[in-house]
Amino acid sequence: CAAEGTAGHAMAEHLIRKYLKQRTQRPVSEYYTDELLEAVDEYVTFVTGEIEDARRACKSPVLLVEQRVDASEYVDGCFGTADMVIITDKVAHIIDLKLGKGVEVHAEENPQLMIYGLGVLRMAEVLYDIETVRMTIY
């Protein structure tokens, strides 16, 4: 259900912020089952690995958790929240966590992520000469 996905996202955000030594408070939810927490842990492990790769590739990568992305320049009134954005001097990487059961999400040419990609690219180009926009659905 949607509430389970929301609870999972909140825990993932908390754990990543904690890893980045940002202020955060552990969320509480009745939806935290072993299965959900295991899925969140796997995602957090993936993201922290990507963060460390970015730190090796770039002196000062930009690491944004739950970043609001404005894509209204491309789609009228369009904005959203990217679960994780990692920007290095060459790559802008958007990572989207999907926890829902029974809702099929197509990763190939995913419209939501491609629109986020445009918004993040616009943001990142202010800092770096981006060569690649990477989009990952986890």
mmCIF file with all atom_site columns, C-alpha atoms in Angstrom:
data_model
loop_
_atom_site.group_PDB
_atom_site.id
_atom_site.type_symbol
_atom_site.label_atom_id
_atom_site.label_alt_id
_atom_site.label_comp_id
_atom_site.label_asym_id
_atom_site.label_entity_id
_atom_site.label_seq_id
_atom_site.pdbx_PDB_ins_code
_atom_site.Cartn_x
_atom_site.Cartn_y
_atom_site.Cartn_z
_atom_site.occupancy
_atom_site.B_iso_or_equiv
_atom_site.pdbx_formal_charge
_atom_site.auth_seq_id
_atom_site.auth_comp_id
_atom_site.auth_asym_id
_atom_site.auth_atom_id
_atom_site.pdbx_PDB_model_num
ATOM 1   C CA . CYS A 1 1   ? 0.000  0.000  0.000   1.00 0.00 ? 1   CYS A CA 1
ATOM 2   C CA . ALA A 1 2   ? 1.017  3.637  -0.428  1.00 0.00 ? 2   ALA A CA 1
ATOM 3   C CA . ALA A 1 3   ? 1.448  4.167  3.328   1.00 0.00 ? 3   ALA A CA 1
ATOM 4   C CA . GLU A 1 4   ? 3.987  1.324  3.429   1.00 0.00 ? 4   GLU A CA 1
ATOM 5   C CA . GLY A 1 5   ? 5.927  2.936  0.576   1.00 0.00 ? 5   GLY A CA 1
ATOM 6   C CA . THR A 1 6   ? 5.846  6.304  2.349   1.00 0.00 ? 6   THR A CA 1
ATOM 7   C CA . ALA A 1 7   ? 7.117  4.712  5.572   1.00 0.00 ? 7   ALA A CA 1
ATOM 8   C CA . GLY A 1 8   ? 9.904  2.958  3.644   1.00 0.00 ? 8   GLY A CA 1
ATOM 9   C CA . HIS A 1 9   ? 10.960 6.204  1.956   1.00 0.00 ? 9   HIS A CA 1
ATOM 10  C CA . ALA A 1 10  ? 11.025 7.994  5.328   1.00 0.00 ? 10  ALA A CA 1
ATOM 11  C CA . MET A 1 11  ? 13.304 5.317  6.821   1.00 0.00 ? 11  MET A CA 1
ATOM 12  C CA . ALA A 1 12  ? 15.569 5.355  3.753   1.00 0.00 ? 12  ALA A CA 1
ATOM 13  C CA . GLU A 1 13  ? 15.846 9.150  3.971   1.00 0.00 ? 13  GLU A CA 1
ATOM 14  C CA . HIS A 1 14  ? 16.676 8.919  7.692   1.00 0.00 ? 14  HIS A CA 1
ATOM 15  C CA . LEU A 1 15  ? 19.395 6.291  7.184   1.00 0.00 ? 15  LEU A CA 1
ATOM 16  C CA . ILE A 1 16  ? 21.031 8.166  4.289   1.00 0.00 ? 16  ILE A CA 1
ATOM 17  C CA . ARG A 1 17  ? 20.948 11.488 6.172   1.00 0.00 ? 17  ARG A CA 1
ATOM 18  C CA . LYS A 1 18  ? 22.517 9.701  9.162   1.00 0.00 ? 18  LYS A CA 1
ATOM 19  C CA . TYR A 1 19  ? 25.238 8.291  6.875   1.00 0.00 ? 19  TYR A CA 1
ATOM 20  C CA . LEU A 1 20  ? 25.888 11.818 5.579   1.00 0.00 ? 20  LEU A CA 1
ATOM 21  C CA . LYS A 1 21  ? 26.004 13.083 9.191   1.00 0.00 ? 21  LYS A CA 1
ATOM 22  C CA . GLN A 1 22  ? 22.984 15.333 8.645   1.00 0.00 ? 22  GLN A CA 1
ATOM 23  C CA . ARG A 1 23  ? 20.441 16.027 11.363  1.00 0.00 ? 23  ARG A CA 1
ATOM 24  C CA . THR A 1 24  ? 17.609 13.540 11.236  1.00 0.00 ? 24  THR A CA 1
ATOM 25  C CA . GLN A 1 25  ? 15.091 11.809 13.443  1.00 0.00 ? 25  GLN A CA 1
ATOM 26  C CA . ARG A 1 26  ? 14.299 8.117  13.147  1.00 0.00 ? 26  ARG A CA 1
ATOM 27  C CA . PRO A 1 27  ? 10.750 7.732  11.826  1.00 0.00 ? 27  PRO A CA 1
ATOM 28  C CA . VAL A 1 28  ? 8.194  5.529  13.558  1.00 0.00 ? 28  VAL A CA 1
ATOM 29  C CA . SER A 1 29  ? 5.550  3.557  11.686  1.00 0.00 ? 29  SER A CA 1
ATOM 30  C CA . GLU A 1 30  ? 3.329  0.531  12.141  1.00 0.00 ? 30  GLU A CA 1
ATOM 31  C CA . TYR A 1 31  ? 4.365  -0.503 8.616   1.00 0.00 ? 31  TYR A CA 1
ATOM 32  C CA . TYR A 1 32  ? 7.963  -1.395 9.496   1.00 0.00 ? 32  TYR A CA 1
ATOM 33  C CA . THR A 1 33  ? 8.050  -5.130 8.881   1.00 0.00 ? 33  THR A CA 1
ATOM 34  C CA . ASP A 1 34  ? 11.266 -7.121 8.588   1.00 0.00 ? 34  ASP A CA 1
ATOM 35  C CA . GLU A 1 35  ? 10.618 -7.408 4.846   1.00 0.00 ? 35  GLU A CA 1
ATOM 36  C CA . LEU A 1 36  ? 10.226 -3.645 4.354   1.00 0.00 ? 36  LEU A CA 1
ATOM 37  C CA . LEU A 1 37  ? 13.246 -2.772 6.505   1.00 0.00 ? 37  LEU A CA 1
ATOM 38  C CA . GLU A 1 38  ? 15.346 -5.314 4.604   1.00 0.00 ? 38  GLU A CA 1
ATOM 39  C CA . ALA A 1 39  ? 14.321 -3.728 1.268   1.00 0.00 ? 39  ALA A CA 1
ATOM 40  C CA . VAL A 1 40  ? 15.181 -0.267 2.656   1.00 0.00 ? 40  VAL A CA 1
ATOM 41  C CA . ASP A 1 41  ? 18.569 -1.524 3.927   1.00 0.00 ? 41  ASP A CA 1
ATOM 42  C CA . GLU A 1 42  ? 19.411 -2.922 0.483   1.00 0.00 ? 42  GLU A CA 1
ATOM 43  C CA . TYR A 1 43  ? 18.546 0.428  -1.105  1.00 0.00 ? 43  TYR A CA 1
ATOM 44  C CA . VAL A 1 44  ? 20.580 2.376  1.468   1.00 0.00 ? 44  VAL A CA 1
ATOM 45  C CA . THR A 1 45  ? 23.573 0.064  0.866   1.00 0.00 ? 45  THR A CA 1
ATOM 46  C CA . PHE A 1 46  ? 23.272 0.741  -2.872  1.00 0.00 ? 46  PHE A CA 1
ATOM 47  C CA . VAL A 1 47  ? 23.040 4.529  -2.359  1.00 0.00 ? 47  VAL A CA 1
ATOM 48  C CA . THR A 1 48  ? 25.955 4.706  0.099   1.00 0.00 ? 48  THR A CA 1
ATOM 49  C CA . GLY A 1 49  ? 28.068 2.743  -2.396  1.00 0.00 ? 49  GLY A CA 1
ATOM 50  C CA . GLU A 1 50  ? 27.163 5.280  -5.097  1.00 0.00 ? 50  GLU A CA 1
ATOM 51  C CA . ILE A 1 51  ? 28.040 8.129  -2.689  1.00 0.00 ? 51  ILE A CA 1
ATOM 52  C CA . GLU A 1 52  ? 31.471 6.623  -2.030  1.00 0.00 ? 52  GLU A CA 1
ATOM 53  C CA . ASP A 1 53  ? 32.051 6.124  -5.783  1.00 0.00 ? 53  ASP A CA 1
ATOM 54  C CA . ALA A 1 54  ? 31.136 9.789  -6.314  1.00 0.00 ? 54  ALA A CA 1
ATOM 55  C CA . ARG A 1 55  ? 33.523 10.886 -3.554  1.00 0.00 ? 55  ARG A CA 1
ATOM 56  C CA . ARG A 1 56  ? 36.335 8.956  -5.251  1.00 0.00 ? 56  ARG A CA 1
ATOM 57  C CA . ALA A 1 57  ? 35.510 10.429 -8.675  1.00 0.00 ? 57  ALA A CA 1
ATOM 58  C CA . CYS A 1 58  ? 35.064 14.042 -7.628  1.00 0.00 ? 58  CYS A CA 1
ATOM 59  C CA . LYS A 1 59  ? 36.562 16.296 -4.951  1.00 0.00 ? 59  LYS A CA 1
ATOM 60  C CA . SER A 1 60  ? 33.229 17.789 -3.908  1.00 0.00 ? 60  SER A CA 1
ATOM 61  C CA . PRO A 1 61  ? 30.200 15.858 -5.132  1.00 0.00 ? 61  PRO A CA 1
ATOM 62  C CA . VAL A 1 62  ? 26.753 17.312 -4.460  1.00 0.00 ? 62  VAL A CA 1
ATOM 63  C CA . LEU A 1 63  ? 24.640 14.870 -2.427  1.00 0.00 ? 63  LEU A CA 1
ATOM 64  C CA . LEU A 1 64  ? 20.944 15.687 -2.174  1.00 0.00 ? 64  LEU A CA 1
ATOM 65  C CA . VAL A 1 65  ? 18.440 13.561 -0.259  1.00 0.00 ? 65  VAL A CA 1
ATOM 66  C CA . GLU A 1 66  ? 14.738 14.004 -1.102  1.00 0.00 ? 66  GLU A CA 1
ATOM 67  C CA . GLN A 1 67  ? 15.520 16.857 -3.479  1.00 0.00 ? 67  GLN A CA 1
ATOM 68  C CA . ARG A 1 68  ? 12.645 18.851 -4.941  1.00 0.00 ? 68  ARG A CA 1
ATOM 69  C CA . VAL A 1 69  ? 13.112 18.963 -8.708  1.00 0.00 ? 69  VAL A CA 1
ATOM 70  C CA . ASP A 1 70  ? 11.522 21.664 -10.826 1.00 0.00 ? 70  ASP A CA 1
ATOM 71  C CA . ALA A 1 71  ? 10.894 20.615 -14.416 1.00 0.00 ? 71  ALA A CA 1
ATOM 72  C CA . SER A 1 72  ? 8.233  23.238 -15.191 1.00 0.00 ? 72  SER A CA 1
ATOM 73  C CA . GLU A 1 73  ? 10.467 24.650 -17.942 1.00 0.00 ? 73  GLU A CA 1
ATOM 74  C CA . TYR A 1 74  ? 9.815  21.411 -19.858 1.00 0.00 ? 74  TYR A CA 1
ATOM 75  C CA . VAL A 1 75  ? 6.386  20.337 -18.583 1.00 0.00 ? 75  VAL A CA 1
ATOM 76  C CA . ASP A 1 76  ? 4.043  23.057 -17.372 1.00 0.00 ? 76  ASP A CA 1
ATOM 77  C CA . GLY A 1 77  ? 3.698  23.062 -13.578 1.00 0.00 ? 77  GLY A CA 1
ATOM 78  C CA . CYS A 1 78  ? 5.791  19.919 -13.253 1.00 0.00 ? 78  CYS A CA 1
ATOM 79  C CA . PHE A 1 79  ? 7.859  19.283 -10.151 1.00 0.00 ? 79  PHE A CA 1
ATOM 80  C CA . GLY A 1 80  ? 8.569  16.337 -7.934  1.00 0.00 ? 80  GLY A CA 1
ATOM 81  C CA . THR A 1 81  ? 10.936 14.924 -5.380  1.00 0.00 ? 81  THR A CA 1
ATOM 82  C CA . ALA A 1 82  ? 13.937 12.840 -6.346  1.00 0.00 ? 82  ALA A CA 1
ATOM 83  C CA . ASP A 1 83  ? 14.806 10.314 -3.635  1.00 0.00 ? 83  ASP A CA 1
ATOM 84  C CA . MET A 1 84  ? 18.566 10.766 -4.133  1.00 0.00 ? 84  MET A CA 1
ATOM 85  C CA . VAL A 1 85  ? 20.621 12.994 -6.408  1.00 0.00 ? 85  VAL A CA 1
ATOM 86  C CA . ILE A 1 86  ? 24.385 12.588 -6.719  1.00 0.00 ? 86  ILE A CA 1
ATOM 87  C CA . ILE A 1 87  ? 26.220 15.144 -8.832  1.00 0.00 ? 87  ILE A CA 1
ATOM 88  C CA . THR A 1 88  ? 29.900 14.860 -9.710  1.00 0.00 ? 88  THR A CA 1
ATOM 89  C CA . ASP A 1 89  ? 31.878 17.005 -12.144 1.00 0.00 ? 89  ASP A CA 1
ATOM 90  C CA . LYS A 1 90  ? 30.762 14.787 -15.052 1.00 0.00 ? 90  LYS A CA 1
ATOM 91  C CA . VAL A 1 91  ? 27.658 12.849 -13.989 1.00 0.00 ? 91  VAL A CA 1
ATOM 92  C CA . ALA A 1 92  ? 24.257 13.738 -12.571 1.00 0.00 ? 92  ALA A CA 1
ATOM 93  C CA . HIS A 1 93  ? 22.714 10.575 -11.068 1.00 0.00 ? 93  HIS A CA 1
ATOM 94  C CA . ILE A 1 94  ? 19.071 10.419 -9.989  1.00 0.00 ? 94  ILE A CA 1
ATOM 95  C CA . ILE A 1 95  ? 18.044 7.415  -7.903  1.00 0.00 ? 95  ILE A CA 1
ATOM 96  C CA . ASP A 1 96  ? 14.380 6.582  -7.377  1.00 0.00 ? 96  ASP A CA 1
ATOM 97  C CA . LEU A 1 97  ? 13.276 4.074  -4.741  1.00 0.00 ? 97  LEU A CA 1
ATOM 98  C CA . LYS A 1 98  ? 10.188 2.037  -5.620  1.00 0.00 ? 98  LYS A CA 1
ATOM 99  C CA . LEU A 1 99  ? 8.759  -0.071 -2.812  1.00 0.00 ? 99  LEU A CA 1
ATOM 100 C CA . GLY A 1 100 ? 5.168  -0.652 -3.940  1.00 0.00 ? 100 GLY A CA 1
ATOM 101 C CA . LYS A 1 101 ? 3.904  -4.152 -4.467  1.00 0.00 ? 101 LYS A CA 1
ATOM 102 C CA . GLY A 1 102 ? 1.821  -5.007 -7.499  1.00 0.00 ? 102 GLY A CA 1
ATOM 103 C CA . VAL A 1 103 ? 2.412  -1.703 -9.287  1.00 0.00 ? 103 VAL A CA 1
ATOM 104 C CA . GLU A 1 104 ? 4.569  -2.334 -12.315 1.00 0.00 ? 104 GLU A CA 1
ATOM 105 C CA . VAL A 1 105 ? 7.188  0.336  -13.018 1.00 0.00 ? 105 VAL A CA 1
ATOM 106 C CA . HIS A 1 106 ? 8.967  0.307  -16.353 1.00 0.00 ? 106 HIS A CA 1
ATOM 107 C CA . ALA A 1 107 ? 12.570 1.399  -15.968 1.00 0.00 ? 107 ALA A CA 1
ATOM 108 C CA . GLU A 1 108 ? 13.197 1.701  -19.712 1.00 0.00 ? 108 GLU A CA 1
ATOM 109 C CA . GLU A 1 109 ? 12.611 5.329  -20.751 1.00 0.00 ? 109 GLU A CA 1
ATOM 110 C CA . ASN A 1 110 ? 10.660 6.009  -17.549 1.00 0.00 ? 110 ASN A CA 1
ATOM 111 C CA . PRO A 1 111 ? 8.904  9.378  -18.153 1.00 0.00 ? 111 PRO A CA 1
ATOM 112 C CA . GLN A 1 112 ? 8.976  10.487 -14.483 1.00 0.00 ? 112 GLN A CA 1
ATOM 113 C CA . LEU A 1 113 ? 12.700 9.863  -14.158 1.00 0.00 ? 113 LEU A CA 1
ATOM 114 C CA . MET A 1 114 ? 13.492 11.412 -17.542 1.00 0.00 ? 114 MET A CA 1
ATOM 115 C CA . ILE A 1 115 ? 11.666 14.614 -16.550 1.00 0.00 ? 115 ILE A CA 1
ATOM 116 C CA . TYR A 1 116 ? 13.519 14.626 -13.207 1.00 0.00 ? 116 TYR A CA 1
ATOM 117 C CA . GLY A 1 117 ? 16.705 14.117 -15.222 1.00 0.00 ? 117 GLY A CA 1
ATOM 118 C CA . LEU A 1 118 ? 16.044 17.324 -17.158 1.00 0.00 ? 118 LEU A CA 1
ATOM 119 C CA . GLY A 1 119 ? 15.366 19.262 -13.947 1.00 0.00 ? 119 GLY A CA 1
ATOM 120 C CA . VAL A 1 120 ? 18.478 17.904 -12.216 1.00 0.00 ? 120 VAL A CA 1
ATOM 121 C CA . LEU A 1 121 ? 20.619 18.537 -15.311 1.00 0.00 ? 121 LEU A CA 1
ATOM 122 C CA . ARG A 1 122 ? 19.508 22.165 -15.329 1.00 0.00 ? 122 ARG A CA 1
ATOM 123 C CA . MET A 1 123 ? 20.438 22.435 -11.637 1.00 0.00 ? 123 MET A CA 1
ATOM 124 C CA . ALA A 1 124 ? 23.787 20.622 -12.034 1.00 0.00 ? 124 ALA A CA 1
ATOM 125 C CA . GLU A 1 125 ? 24.920 22.575 -15.092 1.00 0.00 ? 125 GLU A CA 1
ATOM 126 C CA . VAL A 1 126 ? 25.293 25.653 -12.896 1.00 0.00 ? 126 VAL A CA 1
ATOM 127 C CA . LEU A 1 127 ? 28.119 23.854 -11.069 1.00 0.00 ? 127 LEU A CA 1
ATOM 128 C CA . TYR A 1 128 ? 29.633 21.397 -13.503 1.00 0.00 ? 128 TYR A CA 1
ATOM 129 C CA . ASP A 1 129 ? 29.945 20.553 -17.184 1.00 0.00 ? 129 ASP A CA 1
ATOM 130 C CA . ILE A 1 130 ? 27.758 17.438 -16.998 1.00 0.00 ? 130 ILE A CA 1
ATOM 131 C CA . GLU A 1 131 ? 28.392 14.795 -19.659 1.00 0.00 ? 131 GLU A CA 1
ATOM 132 C CA . THR A 1 132 ? 26.013 12.074 -18.456 1.00 0.00 ? 132 THR A CA 1
ATOM 133 C CA . VAL A 1 133 ? 22.650 11.919 -16.709 1.00 0.00 ? 133 VAL A CA 1
ATOM 134 C CA . ARG A 1 134 ? 22.226 8.537  -15.031 1.00 0.00 ? 134 ARG A CA 1
ATOM 135 C CA . MET A 1 135 ? 18.832 7.383  -13.833 1.00 0.00 ? 135 MET A CA 1
ATOM 136 C CA . THR A 1 136 ? 18.363 4.407  -11.553 1.00 0.00 ? 136 THR A CA 1
ATOM 137 C CA . ILE A 1 137 ? 15.120 2.889  -10.320 1.00 0.00 ? 137 ILE A CA 1
ATOM 138 C CA . TYR A 1 138 ? 15.825 0.748  -7.293  1.00 0.00 ? 138 TYR A CA 1
#
